[in-house]
Tab-separated table of C-alpha atoms and ligand atoms in Angstrom:
chain	number	residue	atom	x	y	z
A	1	MET	CA	35.496	-28.468	17.934
A	2	SER	CA	34.820	-25.048	16.451
A	3	THR	CA	34.460	-24.646	12.674
A	4	ASP	CA	36.583	-21.986	11.004
A	5	LEU	CA	33.970	-20.118	8.951
A	6	THR	CA	36.526	-17.915	7.240
A	7	GLN	CA	38.654	-20.744	5.878
A	8	PRO	CA	36.677	-21.209	2.588
A	9	PHE	CA	37.320	-17.534	1.852
A	10	ASP	CA	41.077	-17.899	1.950
A	11	ALA	CA	42.384	-16.127	-1.149
A	12	ALA	CA	45.396	-18.404	-1.670
A	13	GLU	CA	43.252	-21.534	-1.488
A	14	PHE	CA	40.702	-20.047	-3.876
A	15	ARG	CA	43.483	-19.190	-6.327
A	16	ASN	CA	44.807	-22.766	-6.238
A	17	HIS	CA	41.411	-24.378	-6.674
A	18	ALA	CA	40.322	-21.997	-9.399
A	19	HIS	CA	43.558	-22.433	-11.355
A	20	ARG	CA	43.145	-26.191	-11.176
A	21	ALA	CA	39.512	-25.892	-12.298
A	22	VAL	CA	40.524	-23.805	-15.305
A	23	ASP	CA	43.270	-26.325	-16.145
A	24	LEU	CA	40.759	-29.175	-16.029
A	25	LEU	CA	38.315	-27.322	-18.259
A	26	ALA	CA	41.052	-26.351	-20.711
A	27	GLU	CA	42.246	-29.981	-20.863
A	28	HIS	CA	38.655	-30.999	-21.504
A	29	LEU	CA	38.436	-28.434	-24.309
A	30	GLU	CA	41.615	-29.831	-25.858
A	31	ARG	CA	40.179	-33.352	-25.770
A	32	VAL	CA	36.835	-32.464	-27.321
A	33	ASN	CA	38.519	-30.252	-29.903
A	34	ARG	CA	40.306	-33.459	-30.971
A	35	ARG	CA	36.831	-35.083	-31.087
A	36	GLU	CA	37.785	-37.515	-28.310
A	37	GLY	CA	35.371	-39.186	-25.959
A	38	PRO	CA	31.638	-39.728	-26.142
A	39	VAL	CA	29.567	-36.643	-26.886
A	40	LEU	CA	27.091	-37.580	-24.151
A	41	PRO	CA	27.795	-39.600	-21.015
A	42	PRO	CA	26.323	-43.089	-21.163
A	43	TRP	CA	24.491	-43.075	-17.821
A	44	THR	CA	20.769	-43.542	-17.349
A	45	PRO	CA	18.925	-41.312	-14.825
A	46	GLU	CA	19.110	-44.123	-12.248
A	47	GLN	CA	22.845	-44.588	-12.800
A	48	SER	CA	23.380	-40.839	-12.494
A	49	LEU	CA	21.508	-40.834	-9.194
A	50	GLN	CA	23.774	-43.605	-7.965
A	51	ARG	CA	26.852	-41.655	-9.026
A	52	TRP	CA	25.733	-38.584	-7.114
A	53	PRO	CA	24.295	-39.727	-3.781
A	54	ALA	CA	23.716	-37.235	-0.961
A	55	ASP	CA	26.702	-38.625	0.937
A	56	PHE	CA	27.941	-35.295	2.194
A	57	GLY	CA	30.476	-35.667	4.948
A	58	ALA	CA	30.288	-33.480	8.019
A	59	ALA	CA	33.936	-32.485	7.570
A	60	PRO	CA	35.433	-30.669	4.522
A	61	ALA	CA	36.211	-32.894	1.540
A	62	GLY	CA	39.315	-30.862	0.616
A	63	ASP	CA	40.589	-30.328	-2.921
A	64	PRO	CA	37.569	-30.379	-5.273
A	65	SER	CA	39.542	-31.182	-8.448
A	66	ALA	CA	38.787	-34.931	-8.418
A	67	PHE	CA	35.115	-34.089	-8.027
A	68	LEU	CA	35.269	-31.565	-10.860
A	69	ALA	CA	37.024	-34.065	-13.119
A	70	GLN	CA	34.142	-36.468	-12.499
A	71	VAL	CA	31.621	-33.731	-13.238
A	72	ILE	CA	33.302	-32.984	-16.555
A	73	GLU	CA	33.295	-36.662	-17.430
A	74	SER	CA	29.590	-36.969	-16.581
A	75	SER	CA	28.566	-33.934	-18.609
A	76	ASN	CA	27.096	-33.525	-22.043
A	77	HIS	CA	30.024	-32.184	-24.017
A	78	LEU	CA	28.610	-29.150	-25.745
A	79	HIS	CA	32.036	-28.095	-26.959
A	80	HIS	CA	32.403	-31.371	-28.840
A	81	PRO	CA	32.105	-30.503	-32.553
A	82	ARG	CA	29.681	-33.394	-32.887
A	83	TYR	CA	27.235	-32.022	-30.348
A	84	ILE	CA	24.660	-30.883	-32.865
A	85	GLY	CA	21.467	-31.632	-30.950
A	86	HIS	CA	19.433	-29.040	-29.112
A	87	GLN	CA	19.783	-25.295	-29.498
A	88	CYS	CA	22.149	-25.227	-26.541
A	89	THR	CA	25.362	-23.582	-27.491
A	90	SER	CA	29.012	-24.321	-26.774
A	91	PRO	CA	29.635	-21.181	-24.719
A	92	LEU	CA	32.594	-19.029	-25.570
A	93	PRO	CA	35.211	-19.758	-22.915
A	94	MET	CA	35.434	-15.996	-22.426
A	95	SER	CA	31.706	-15.696	-21.760
A	96	ALA	CA	31.797	-18.628	-19.327
A	97	MET	CA	34.720	-16.972	-17.566
A	98	LEU	CA	32.817	-13.705	-17.304
A	99	ASP	CA	29.821	-15.625	-15.987
A	100	PHE	CA	32.063	-17.142	-13.333
A	101	ALA	CA	33.355	-13.686	-12.394
A	102	GLY	CA	29.768	-12.443	-12.290
A	103	ALA	CA	28.781	-15.290	-9.980
A	104	PHE	CA	31.751	-14.561	-7.761
A	105	LEU	CA	31.042	-10.838	-7.506
A	106	ASN	CA	27.331	-11.609	-7.178
A	107	ASN	CA	26.172	-8.158	-8.189
A	108	GLY	CA	22.772	-9.456	-9.141
A	109	SER	CA	20.430	-6.694	-10.084
A	110	ALA	CA	16.942	-5.986	-8.844
A	111	VAL	CA	17.601	-2.355	-8.105
A	112	TYR	CA	20.562	-0.325	-9.261
A	113	GLU	CA	22.383	-0.204	-5.975
A	114	MET	CA	22.587	-4.008	-5.913
A	115	GLY	CA	24.449	-4.229	-9.209
A	116	PRO	CA	25.753	-0.976	-10.666
A	117	HIS	CA	27.943	-2.466	-13.401
A	118	SER	CA	25.468	-5.185	-14.380
A	119	THR	CA	22.591	-2.710	-14.628
A	120	ALA	CA	24.576	-0.411	-16.899
A	121	MET	CA	25.858	-3.278	-19.051
A	122	GLU	CA	22.391	-4.772	-19.358
A	123	ARG	CA	21.051	-1.444	-20.575
A	124	ALA	CA	23.963	-0.898	-22.961
A	125	VAL	CA	23.551	-4.360	-24.524
A	126	ALA	CA	19.762	-3.988	-24.799
A	127	GLN	CA	20.131	-0.619	-26.492
A	128	TRP	CA	22.771	-1.911	-28.859
A	129	PHE	CA	20.492	-4.786	-29.896
A	130	ALA	CA	17.541	-2.388	-30.169
A	131	GLY	CA	19.588	-0.395	-32.675
A	132	ARG	CA	20.435	-3.552	-34.617
A	133	ILE	CA	16.744	-4.492	-34.677
A	134	GLY	CA	16.008	-1.059	-36.129
A	135	TYR	CA	14.100	0.390	-33.201
A	136	ASP	CA	14.339	4.117	-32.545
A	137	ALA	CA	16.979	4.467	-29.841
A	138	ALA	CA	15.156	7.404	-28.275
A	139	HIS	CA	12.117	5.273	-27.468
A	140	SER	CA	13.139	1.628	-27.249
A	141	ASP	CA	14.304	-0.114	-24.117
A	142	GLY	CA	14.902	-3.594	-22.827
A	143	PHE	CA	16.504	-5.880	-20.281
A	144	PHE	CA	17.540	-9.462	-19.677
A	145	THR	CA	15.476	-12.290	-18.239
A	146	HIS	CA	16.488	-15.810	-17.280
A	147	GLY	CA	15.484	-17.495	-20.530
A	148	GLY	CA	13.210	-17.243	-23.517
A	149	SER	CA	10.199	-18.701	-21.724
A	150	ALA	CA	10.367	-15.926	-19.130
A	151	GLY	CA	10.967	-13.475	-21.993
A	152	ASN	CA	7.841	-14.503	-23.888
A	153	LEU	CA	5.844	-14.380	-20.670
A	154	THR	CA	7.112	-10.881	-19.901
A	155	ALA	CA	6.232	-9.591	-23.366
A	156	LEU	CA	2.782	-11.182	-23.261
A	157	LEU	CA	2.099	-9.600	-19.878
A	158	ALA	CA	2.767	-6.211	-21.448
A	159	ALA	CA	0.518	-7.137	-24.379
A	160	ARG	CA	-2.230	-8.194	-21.968
A	161	GLN	CA	-1.972	-4.928	-20.088
A	162	SER	CA	-2.066	-2.983	-23.336
A	163	GLY	CA	-4.998	-4.923	-24.809
A	164	THR	CA	-7.402	-4.839	-21.858
A	165	PRO	CA	-9.404	-1.684	-21.176
A	166	TYR	CA	-9.209	-2.142	-17.389
A	167	ASP	CA	-6.380	-2.633	-14.893
A	168	VAL	CA	-5.935	-6.338	-15.459
A	169	TRP	CA	-2.977	-6.457	-13.130
A	170	GLU	CA	-5.090	-5.374	-10.181
A	171	GLU	CA	-8.481	-6.725	-11.169
A	172	GLY	CA	-7.464	-9.990	-12.822
A	173	VAL	CA	-8.673	-11.336	-16.151
A	174	LYS	CA	-12.415	-10.721	-16.350
A	175	ASP	CA	-13.534	-12.701	-19.348
A	176	ALA	CA	-10.822	-15.032	-20.542
A	177	SER	CA	-13.049	-16.617	-23.174
A	178	ASN	CA	-13.156	-13.247	-24.909
A	179	LEU	CA	-9.383	-12.833	-25.098
A	180	CYS	CA	-7.049	-14.458	-27.587
A	181	VAL	CA	-3.477	-14.633	-28.809
A	182	MET	CA	-2.521	-15.875	-32.280
A	183	SER	CA	0.665	-17.700	-33.139
A	184	PRO	CA	1.799	-20.191	-35.775
A	185	ASP	CA	1.041	-23.857	-35.134
A	186	THR	CA	4.815	-24.304	-34.870
A	187	THR	CA	5.206	-21.865	-31.992
A	188	HIS	CA	7.336	-22.772	-28.980
A	189	TYR	CA	5.280	-24.208	-26.127
A	190	SER	CA	6.273	-21.316	-23.880
A	191	VAL	CA	3.815	-19.087	-25.763
A	192	ARG	CA	0.825	-21.262	-24.885
A	193	ARG	CA	2.180	-21.802	-21.391
A	194	SER	CA	2.531	-18.030	-20.950
A	195	ALA	CA	-1.103	-17.581	-21.965
A	196	GLN	CA	-2.015	-20.192	-19.368
A	197	VAL	CA	0.096	-18.534	-16.695
A	198	ILE	CA	-1.424	-15.101	-17.304
A	199	GLY	CA	-4.933	-16.418	-16.902
A	200	LEU	CA	-6.054	-16.589	-20.513
A	201	GLY	CA	-6.169	-20.380	-20.680
A	202	GLY	CA	-4.452	-22.525	-23.287
A	203	ARG	CA	-7.494	-22.405	-25.540
A	204	SER	CA	-7.066	-18.675	-25.967
A	205	VAL	CA	-4.088	-19.336	-28.222
A	206	ILE	CA	-5.352	-19.654	-31.777
A	207	PRO	CA	-2.904	-21.674	-33.854
A	208	ILE	CA	-2.348	-20.304	-37.335
A	209	ALA	CA	-1.597	-22.874	-40.021
A	210	THR	CA	1.859	-22.897	-41.562
A	211	ASP	CA	2.938	-23.475	-45.159
A	212	GLU	CA	5.177	-26.168	-46.648
A	213	LYS	CA	8.187	-24.309	-45.205
A	214	PHE	CA	6.555	-24.256	-41.745
A	215	ARG	CA	6.051	-20.456	-41.929
A	216	MET	CA	2.875	-18.810	-40.712
A	217	ARG	CA	0.362	-18.444	-43.562
A	218	VAL	CA	-0.473	-14.770	-43.693
A	219	GLY	CA	-3.814	-15.463	-45.404
A	220	GLU	CA	-4.803	-17.730	-42.508
A	221	LEU	CA	-3.760	-15.085	-39.995
A	222	ALA	CA	-5.860	-12.490	-41.831
A	223	LYS	CA	-8.862	-14.839	-41.713
A	224	ALA	CA	-8.349	-15.573	-38.003
A	225	LEU	CA	-8.078	-11.865	-37.168
A	226	LYS	CA	-11.229	-11.099	-39.135
A	227	ASN	CA	-13.169	-13.925	-37.454
A	228	ALA	CA	-12.007	-12.951	-33.993
A	229	LYS	CA	-12.993	-9.353	-34.612
A	230	SER	CA	-16.413	-10.300	-35.929
A	231	GLU	CA	-16.947	-12.482	-32.837
A	232	GLY	CA	-16.135	-9.449	-30.678
A	233	LYS	CA	-12.965	-10.958	-29.231
A	234	SER	CA	-10.073	-8.895	-27.910
A	235	ILE	CA	-6.935	-9.963	-29.705
A	236	LEU	CA	-4.111	-9.377	-27.264
A	237	ALA	CA	-1.165	-10.282	-29.477
A	238	VAL	CA	0.102	-11.974	-32.577
A	239	VAL	CA	3.314	-13.891	-31.930
A	240	ALA	CA	5.586	-14.686	-34.870
A	241	SER	CA	8.641	-16.935	-34.788
A	242	ALA	CA	12.109	-16.039	-35.964
A	243	GLY	CA	12.850	-18.899	-36.197
A	244	SER	CA	10.685	-21.732	-35.051
A	245	THR	CA	12.045	-24.349	-32.673
A	246	ALA	CA	11.632	-27.434	-34.830
A	247	THR	CA	12.841	-26.182	-38.216
A	248	GLY	CA	14.126	-22.625	-37.720
A	249	ALA	CA	11.362	-21.243	-39.951
A	250	ILE	CA	11.122	-17.474	-40.052
A	251	ASP	CA	7.584	-16.176	-40.295
A	252	PRO	CA	6.860	-13.379	-42.803
A	253	LEU	CA	7.394	-10.655	-40.238
A	254	ASP	CA	6.639	-7.665	-42.452
A	255	ALA	CA	3.325	-9.073	-43.635
A	256	VAL	CA	2.402	-10.020	-40.064
A	257	ALA	CA	3.311	-6.466	-38.972
A	258	ASP	CA	0.958	-5.085	-41.662
A	259	LEU	CA	-1.930	-7.122	-40.276
A	260	CYS	CA	-1.133	-6.193	-36.691
A	261	ALA	CA	-1.109	-2.520	-37.688
A	262	GLU	CA	-4.435	-2.934	-39.533
A	263	TYR	CA	-6.091	-4.547	-36.496
A	264	GLY	CA	-4.250	-2.522	-33.860
A	265	VAL	CA	-2.827	-5.673	-32.256
A	266	TRP	CA	0.390	-6.070	-30.265
A	267	PHE	CA	3.051	-7.745	-32.418
A	268	HIS	CA	5.584	-9.914	-30.602
A	269	VAL	CA	8.534	-11.631	-32.272
A	270	ASP	CA	9.883	-14.746	-30.604
A	271	GLY	CA	13.425	-14.432	-31.908
A	272	ALA	CA	14.848	-16.746	-29.237
A	273	HIS	CA	16.767	-18.684	-31.863
A	274	SER	CA	17.332	-16.506	-34.929
A	275	GLY	CA	16.809	-13.021	-33.517
A	276	ALA	CA	20.597	-12.792	-33.276
A	277	MET	CA	20.619	-12.507	-37.079
A	278	VAL	CA	20.229	-8.768	-36.504
A	279	VAL	CA	23.916	-8.710	-35.582
A	280	SER	CA	24.852	-9.529	-39.185
A	281	ASP	CA	24.370	-6.925	-41.934
A	282	LYS	CA	24.112	-9.819	-44.365
A	283	LEU	CA	21.355	-11.716	-42.518
A	284	ARG	CA	19.448	-8.782	-41.022
A	285	PRO	CA	17.360	-8.180	-44.202
A	286	ARG	CA	15.837	-11.651	-43.811
A	287	LEU	CA	14.123	-10.363	-40.652
A	288	LYS	CA	12.501	-7.412	-42.402
A	289	GLY	CA	9.533	-6.319	-40.312
A	290	ILE	CA	11.086	-7.157	-36.922
A	291	GLU	CA	11.656	-3.421	-36.429
A	292	ARG	CA	7.861	-3.017	-36.417
A	293	ALA	CA	7.335	-5.496	-33.563
A	294	ASP	CA	6.134	-4.071	-30.247
A	295	SER	CA	8.378	-6.554	-28.474
A	296	THR	CA	11.123	-8.981	-29.415
A	297	ILE	CA	13.061	-11.597	-27.516
A	298	ILE	CA	16.535	-12.891	-28.394
A	299	ASP	CA	18.252	-15.729	-26.506
A	300	ALA	CA	21.926	-14.853	-26.165
A	301	HIS	CA	22.431	-18.431	-24.926
A	302	LYS	CA	21.518	-19.767	-28.340
A	303	MET	CA	23.075	-17.945	-31.309
A	304	MET	CA	25.294	-15.582	-29.299
A	305	LEU	CA	27.412	-18.340	-27.723
A	306	MET	CA	26.625	-17.401	-24.113
A	307	PRO	CA	26.110	-19.768	-21.201
A	308	ALA	CA	22.457	-20.320	-20.261
A	309	LEU	CA	20.434	-18.294	-19.547
A	310	ALA	CA	20.427	-14.746	-20.919
A	311	THR	CA	17.427	-13.534	-22.895
A	312	LEU	CA	16.971	-10.018	-24.155
A	313	VAL	CA	13.431	-8.658	-24.029
A	314	ILE	CA	13.277	-5.469	-26.052
A	315	PHE	CA	10.323	-3.146	-26.518
A	316	LYS	CA	9.892	-0.760	-29.421
A	317	GLU	CA	8.325	1.694	-26.972
A	318	GLY	CA	10.404	1.230	-23.858
A	319	ARG	CA	7.717	2.874	-21.772
A	320	ARG	CA	5.458	-0.112	-22.412
A	321	SER	CA	7.872	-2.365	-20.572
A	322	PHE	CA	6.910	-0.608	-17.346
A	323	GLU	CA	3.317	-1.644	-17.859
A	324	THR	CA	4.241	-5.323	-17.631
A	325	PHE	CA	4.078	-5.259	-13.873
A	326	SER	CA	2.137	-2.258	-12.822
A	327	GLN	CA	2.214	-2.996	-9.157
A	328	GLN	CA	4.306	-0.733	-6.997
A	329	ALA	CA	6.821	-2.246	-4.657
A	330	ASN	CA	7.330	0.980	-2.752
A	331	TYR	CA	10.160	-0.227	-0.603
A	332	LEU	CA	12.186	-0.849	-3.750
A	333	PHE	CA	11.176	1.722	-6.318
A	334	ALA	CA	11.382	5.453	-5.998
A	335	GLY	CA	9.936	8.198	-8.192
A	336	ALA	CA	6.613	8.664	-9.962
A	337	ASP	CA	7.723	8.316	-13.572
A	338	PRO	CA	9.110	4.813	-13.848
A	339	THR	CA	11.234	5.634	-16.912
A	340	GLU	CA	13.251	7.922	-14.662
A	341	THR	CA	14.115	4.888	-12.584
A	342	TRP	CA	14.934	2.628	-15.535
A	343	PHE	CA	17.896	1.391	-13.520
A	344	ASP	CA	15.674	-0.456	-11.040
A	345	MET	CA	15.284	-3.357	-13.435
A	346	ALA	CA	12.994	-5.460	-11.251
A	347	GLN	CA	10.145	-3.046	-12.009
A	348	ARG	CA	9.970	-4.779	-15.354
A	349	THR	CA	11.070	-8.344	-14.739
A	350	LEU	CA	9.501	-11.435	-13.320
A	351	GLU	CA	12.613	-11.938	-11.267
A	352	CYS	CA	13.486	-9.837	-8.264
A	353	THR	CA	17.193	-10.569	-7.961
A	354	LYS	CA	18.763	-11.614	-11.272
A	355	ARG	CA	22.243	-12.825	-11.998
A	356	SER	CA	24.356	-10.168	-13.669
A	357	LEU	CA	23.169	-11.382	-17.052
A	358	GLY	CA	24.499	-8.456	-19.049
A	359	LEU	CA	28.074	-9.060	-17.989
A	360	GLN	CA	28.950	-12.018	-20.183
A	361	VAL	CA	27.237	-10.543	-23.241
A	362	TYR	CA	28.712	-7.076	-22.795
A	363	GLY	CA	32.183	-8.425	-21.978
A	364	SER	CA	32.142	-10.926	-24.835
A	365	LEU	CA	31.038	-8.322	-27.379
A	366	LYS	CA	33.887	-6.136	-26.196
A	367	ALA	CA	36.476	-8.908	-26.092
A	368	HIS	CA	35.708	-10.598	-29.402
A	369	GLY	CA	34.247	-7.677	-31.339
A	370	THR	CA	30.876	-7.572	-33.051
A	371	ASP	CA	32.303	-8.855	-36.371
A	372	TYR	CA	33.036	-12.151	-34.666
A	373	PHE	CA	29.362	-12.671	-33.806
A	374	ALA	CA	28.218	-11.629	-37.266
A	375	ALA	CA	30.709	-14.022	-38.868
A	376	TYR	CA	29.656	-16.787	-36.475
A	377	ILE	CA	25.949	-16.668	-37.242
A	378	GLU	CA	26.599	-16.268	-40.964
A	379	ARG	CA	28.855	-19.338	-40.922
A	380	MET	CA	26.373	-21.461	-38.938
A	381	PHE	CA	23.561	-20.499	-41.287
A	382	GLU	CA	25.697	-21.200	-44.374
A	383	MET	CA	26.598	-24.615	-42.979
A	384	GLY	CA	22.951	-25.463	-42.280
A	385	GLU	CA	21.990	-24.476	-45.778
A	386	ALA	CA	24.943	-26.369	-47.289
A	387	PHE	CA	24.040	-29.426	-45.216
A	388	GLY	CA	20.506	-29.251	-46.632
A	389	LYS	CA	21.997	-29.436	-50.116
A	390	MET	CA	24.269	-32.305	-49.084
A	391	VAL	CA	21.245	-34.242	-47.807
A	392	THR	CA	19.218	-33.822	-50.994
A	393	ALA	CA	22.203	-34.719	-53.176
A	394	ARG	CA	22.420	-38.208	-51.610
A	395	PRO	CA	20.023	-40.913	-52.716
A	396	HIS	CA	17.073	-41.758	-50.461
A	397	TRP	CA	17.529	-38.816	-48.100
A	398	GLU	CA	14.683	-36.378	-47.472
A	399	LEU	CA	14.488	-32.933	-45.921
A	400	ALA	CA	11.446	-31.816	-43.941
A	401	THR	CA	12.031	-28.471	-45.610
A	402	GLU	CA	14.934	-26.599	-47.129
A	403	PRO	CA	16.702	-25.108	-44.064
A	404	GLU	CA	16.449	-21.371	-43.413
A	405	GLY	CA	19.471	-21.399	-41.182
A	406	ASN	CA	21.324	-23.769	-38.918
A	407	ILE	CA	18.481	-26.133	-37.930
A	408	VAL	CA	18.059	-29.050	-40.320
A	409	CYS	CA	15.431	-31.822	-40.187
A	410	PHE	CA	16.171	-34.783	-42.428
A	411	ARG	CA	15.613	-38.514	-42.673
A	412	TYR	CA	16.885	-41.565	-44.472
A	413	ALA	CA	14.148	-43.468	-46.275
A	414	PRO	CA	15.505	-45.971	-48.796
A	415	PRO	CA	12.858	-48.263	-50.333
A	416	ALA	CA	14.273	-51.314	-48.522
A	417	ILE	CA	13.326	-49.775	-45.169
A	418	LEU	CA	9.637	-50.327	-44.689
A	419	ASP	CA	9.178	-48.171	-41.602
A	420	ALA	CA	11.331	-45.075	-42.035
A	421	ASN	CA	9.890	-43.473	-38.873
A	422	ALA	CA	11.027	-46.394	-36.730
A	423	PHE	CA	14.385	-46.656	-38.511
A	424	ASN	CA	15.302	-42.987	-38.002
A	425	ALA	CA	14.275	-43.111	-34.339
A	426	LYS	CA	16.309	-46.307	-33.847
A	427	VAL	CA	19.429	-45.033	-35.562
A	428	ARG	CA	19.388	-41.917	-33.396
A	429	GLU	CA	19.288	-44.073	-30.255
A	430	ALA	CA	22.229	-46.130	-31.539
A	431	ILE	CA	24.288	-43.048	-32.394
A	432	ILE	CA	23.692	-41.442	-29.013
A	433	LYS	CA	24.481	-44.671	-27.195
A	434	GLU	CA	27.796	-45.116	-28.973
A	435	GLY	CA	28.578	-41.455	-28.205
A	436	SER	CA	29.613	-40.504	-31.726
A	437	TYR	CA	27.185	-37.567	-32.072
A	438	TYR	CA	24.390	-35.863	-30.240
A	439	ILE	CA	21.437	-35.361	-32.554
A	440	VAL	CA	17.753	-35.101	-31.741
A	441	LYS	CA	14.587	-36.173	-33.478
A	442	THR	CA	11.304	-34.502	-34.199
A	443	VAL	CA	7.978	-35.500	-35.681
A	444	LEU	CA	6.678	-33.182	-38.374
A	445	ARG	CA	3.376	-33.781	-40.095
A	446	GLY	CA	3.437	-37.434	-39.123
A	447	LYS	CA	7.022	-38.199	-40.175
A	448	THR	CA	9.959	-38.760	-37.846
A	449	TYR	CA	13.028	-36.726	-38.760
A	450	LEU	CA	16.528	-36.507	-37.401
A	451	ARG	CA	17.250	-32.940	-36.389
A	452	VAL	CA	20.529	-31.091	-35.992
A	453	THR	CA	21.368	-27.571	-34.863
A	454	ILE	CA	24.793	-26.517	-36.101
A	455	ILE	CA	25.839	-24.192	-33.334
A	456	ASN	CA	29.482	-24.935	-32.516
A	457	PRO	CA	32.092	-22.998	-34.525
A	458	ARG	CA	34.285	-26.114	-34.543
A	459	THR	CA	31.753	-28.324	-36.297
A	460	GLU	CA	32.865	-29.000	-39.868
A	461	MET	CA	31.086	-30.172	-43.009
A	462	LYS	CA	33.011	-33.428	-42.714
A	463	ASP	CA	31.314	-34.089	-39.348
A	464	LEU	CA	27.968	-33.767	-41.086
A	465	GLU	CA	28.980	-35.897	-44.051
A	466	GLU	CA	30.196	-38.626	-41.713
A	467	LEU	CA	26.889	-38.479	-39.857
A	468	LEU	CA	25.016	-39.316	-43.058
A	469	ALA	CA	27.436	-42.150	-43.777
A	470	ARG	CA	26.924	-43.451	-40.233
A	471	VAL	CA	23.149	-43.561	-40.721
A	472	GLU	CA	23.511	-45.281	-44.083
A	473	ALA	CA	25.787	-47.903	-42.482
A	474	GLU	CA	23.067	-48.672	-39.935
A	475	ALA	CA	20.617	-49.343	-42.767
A	476	ILE	CA	23.037	-51.788	-44.343
A	477	LYS	CA	23.415	-53.575	-40.964
A	478	GLY	CA	19.632	-53.951	-41.041
B	501	PLP	C1	11.517	-20.337	-30.485
B	501	PLP	C2	11.792	-20.540	-29.022
B	501	PLP	N1	11.212	-19.720	-28.131
B	501	PLP	C3	11.414	-19.840	-26.806
B	501	PLP	C4	12.232	-20.845	-26.326
B	501	PLP	C5	12.427	-20.985	-24.852
B	501	PLP	O1	13.675	-20.537	-24.495
B	501	PLP	P1	14.380	-20.944	-23.109
B	501	PLP	O2	14.749	-22.375	-23.234
B	501	PLP	O3	15.533	-20.018	-23.024
B	501	PLP	O4	13.379	-20.715	-22.016
B	501	PLP	C6	12.860	-21.727	-27.215
B	501	PLP	C7	13.740	-22.808	-26.721
B	501	PLP	O5	14.285	-23.585	-27.426
B	501	PLP	C8	12.633	-21.566	-28.595
B	501	PLP	O6	13.181	-22.385	-29.505
C-alpha cells in the first residue's frame, strides 16, 4: 500500500485541525481565567512517562484534538493567575499565535536569504531596545539568541576576544589561570557555566559579595579589581545583574560602570529578568548605568510576555558583536567588512539556523503598542512591592529583602513553629500537590523562603493575600 505523502499538507484539513486547536486553547484560557483546575498537573515523572509511551502506530492517528486536549490537561498552566512560580511568563496569546505562524513559515534565519522578514524584524527590535537602553543608535547593534544562557555566553565570548591580546578564537585560551570574570555571588549559574564553556574554568569567576539587599557591593568589587590587577590577572569582564534570579536585585550599574571604565574592563549586564524595565519611562531610571554596558541581555520570554525562548543580546558597539565568533564560514558569509553583512545573523550567534525569534516580539509590539508593555512591567513591579508590604504587615511573616520588583522571597515563622525552614518547604509541597498555586522555594543565607514571581497580568492582590492565608492555615493544622 502506498503512503500519500501530500495528504498532511492538505489545506482544508490543516484549517480544520488548527481551528479546533485554537478553540481548545481558548477554552483552556477561559477555564484558567476563572481560576479553575489545578495550576500544575499532579503526575510524577514516572506517571508522565506512562501517560506518554512511544506507542506510535504505523498508520495515521487522525484528528489530533483528543491528543491536544490531553496535552493541555497535562501541562503546567502558566496562564492560571495563581501560577506565580518561576520566571516563565504566561505568553500573550498574540505572541504565541505569531510564534505558531513563524514555525509554520519556518523562515529561520542564519543568513538573510533564509529569513528575510525575520532578519529585518530582529534588527528592528534590537535597535528599538538599544534606543531604550540609551545606546547610540549609530553604533549599537544586536540580535536574538535562544535564551539568556546562550545570550550570556555570546556576550562573554565577545568579552574574551576583546580582553585577550592574541586571537583566542584560533589559538585557544593560553593561560586560563590568569584570566578572570567578576560577578555578584547571586549571579545566575549560566555566567559561571559560560566561563567553563569558553575554557576559563569555573574558578575564573570571582564572586563579589552582596549587601543585605543582595546587590553587588561596589567596595568589594573595587577591592577584587585592585587585587586581580596587582596579581597581573587579565580581567575579561564584570557581569552585573538586573535583576538577580533569586530576589530580583538590581546591582548598582552606574557605580559598576565607573569601575569598569577605570580598569578598562568589559561591562556586561545580565538583564534577563528586569532588563525589560527600559521599556517603561517610569522604571528606566532605576537601571541608570545600563547605557554604559558593553553588552546587555534581555529575555523577552520573561518580562515581555513572549513564549520561550527569545533573548536580545545588544552591544553598545555593534562592531564588537562580530568579534564573538571570528571564524569565517566562507560558504555562508560574503564581504570583507562584516558590518556590511549584518543581515547574515549567524556570523554573530552560537546558532546556525534560528527560529524567527524577532517575529513574535516585533508583531506583539506592533499589535499591542509599547504602552501596553510599559504598563505591564510597571504593574507587575508595583504588585511585587505591594505584596512585600502585605507580608511585613502580617504577624510572623518575614521577607528575605524588600522586593525591587516582581520577585518576592518570604517565609512564615511564628514562634510555635520550631523549624521554619522545614515548615516553609513542607507547605510549598502541600500547596503544589493540591494544585491551588505554583510557588517555588529558595534558600538564602541559610534560610528557606517561599518565592513568587508575579508575571501574569491576571494575577490579583487577592490571590496573594489568599496565599498567605493558606500558609497560615497549614501552620494551624500543625
Ligand atoms: C538573571 C538570569 N540570567 C540568565 C538566565 C537564563 O535564562 P534562560 O533560562 O533564558 O536561558 C536566567 C533564568 O532564569 C536568569 O534569571
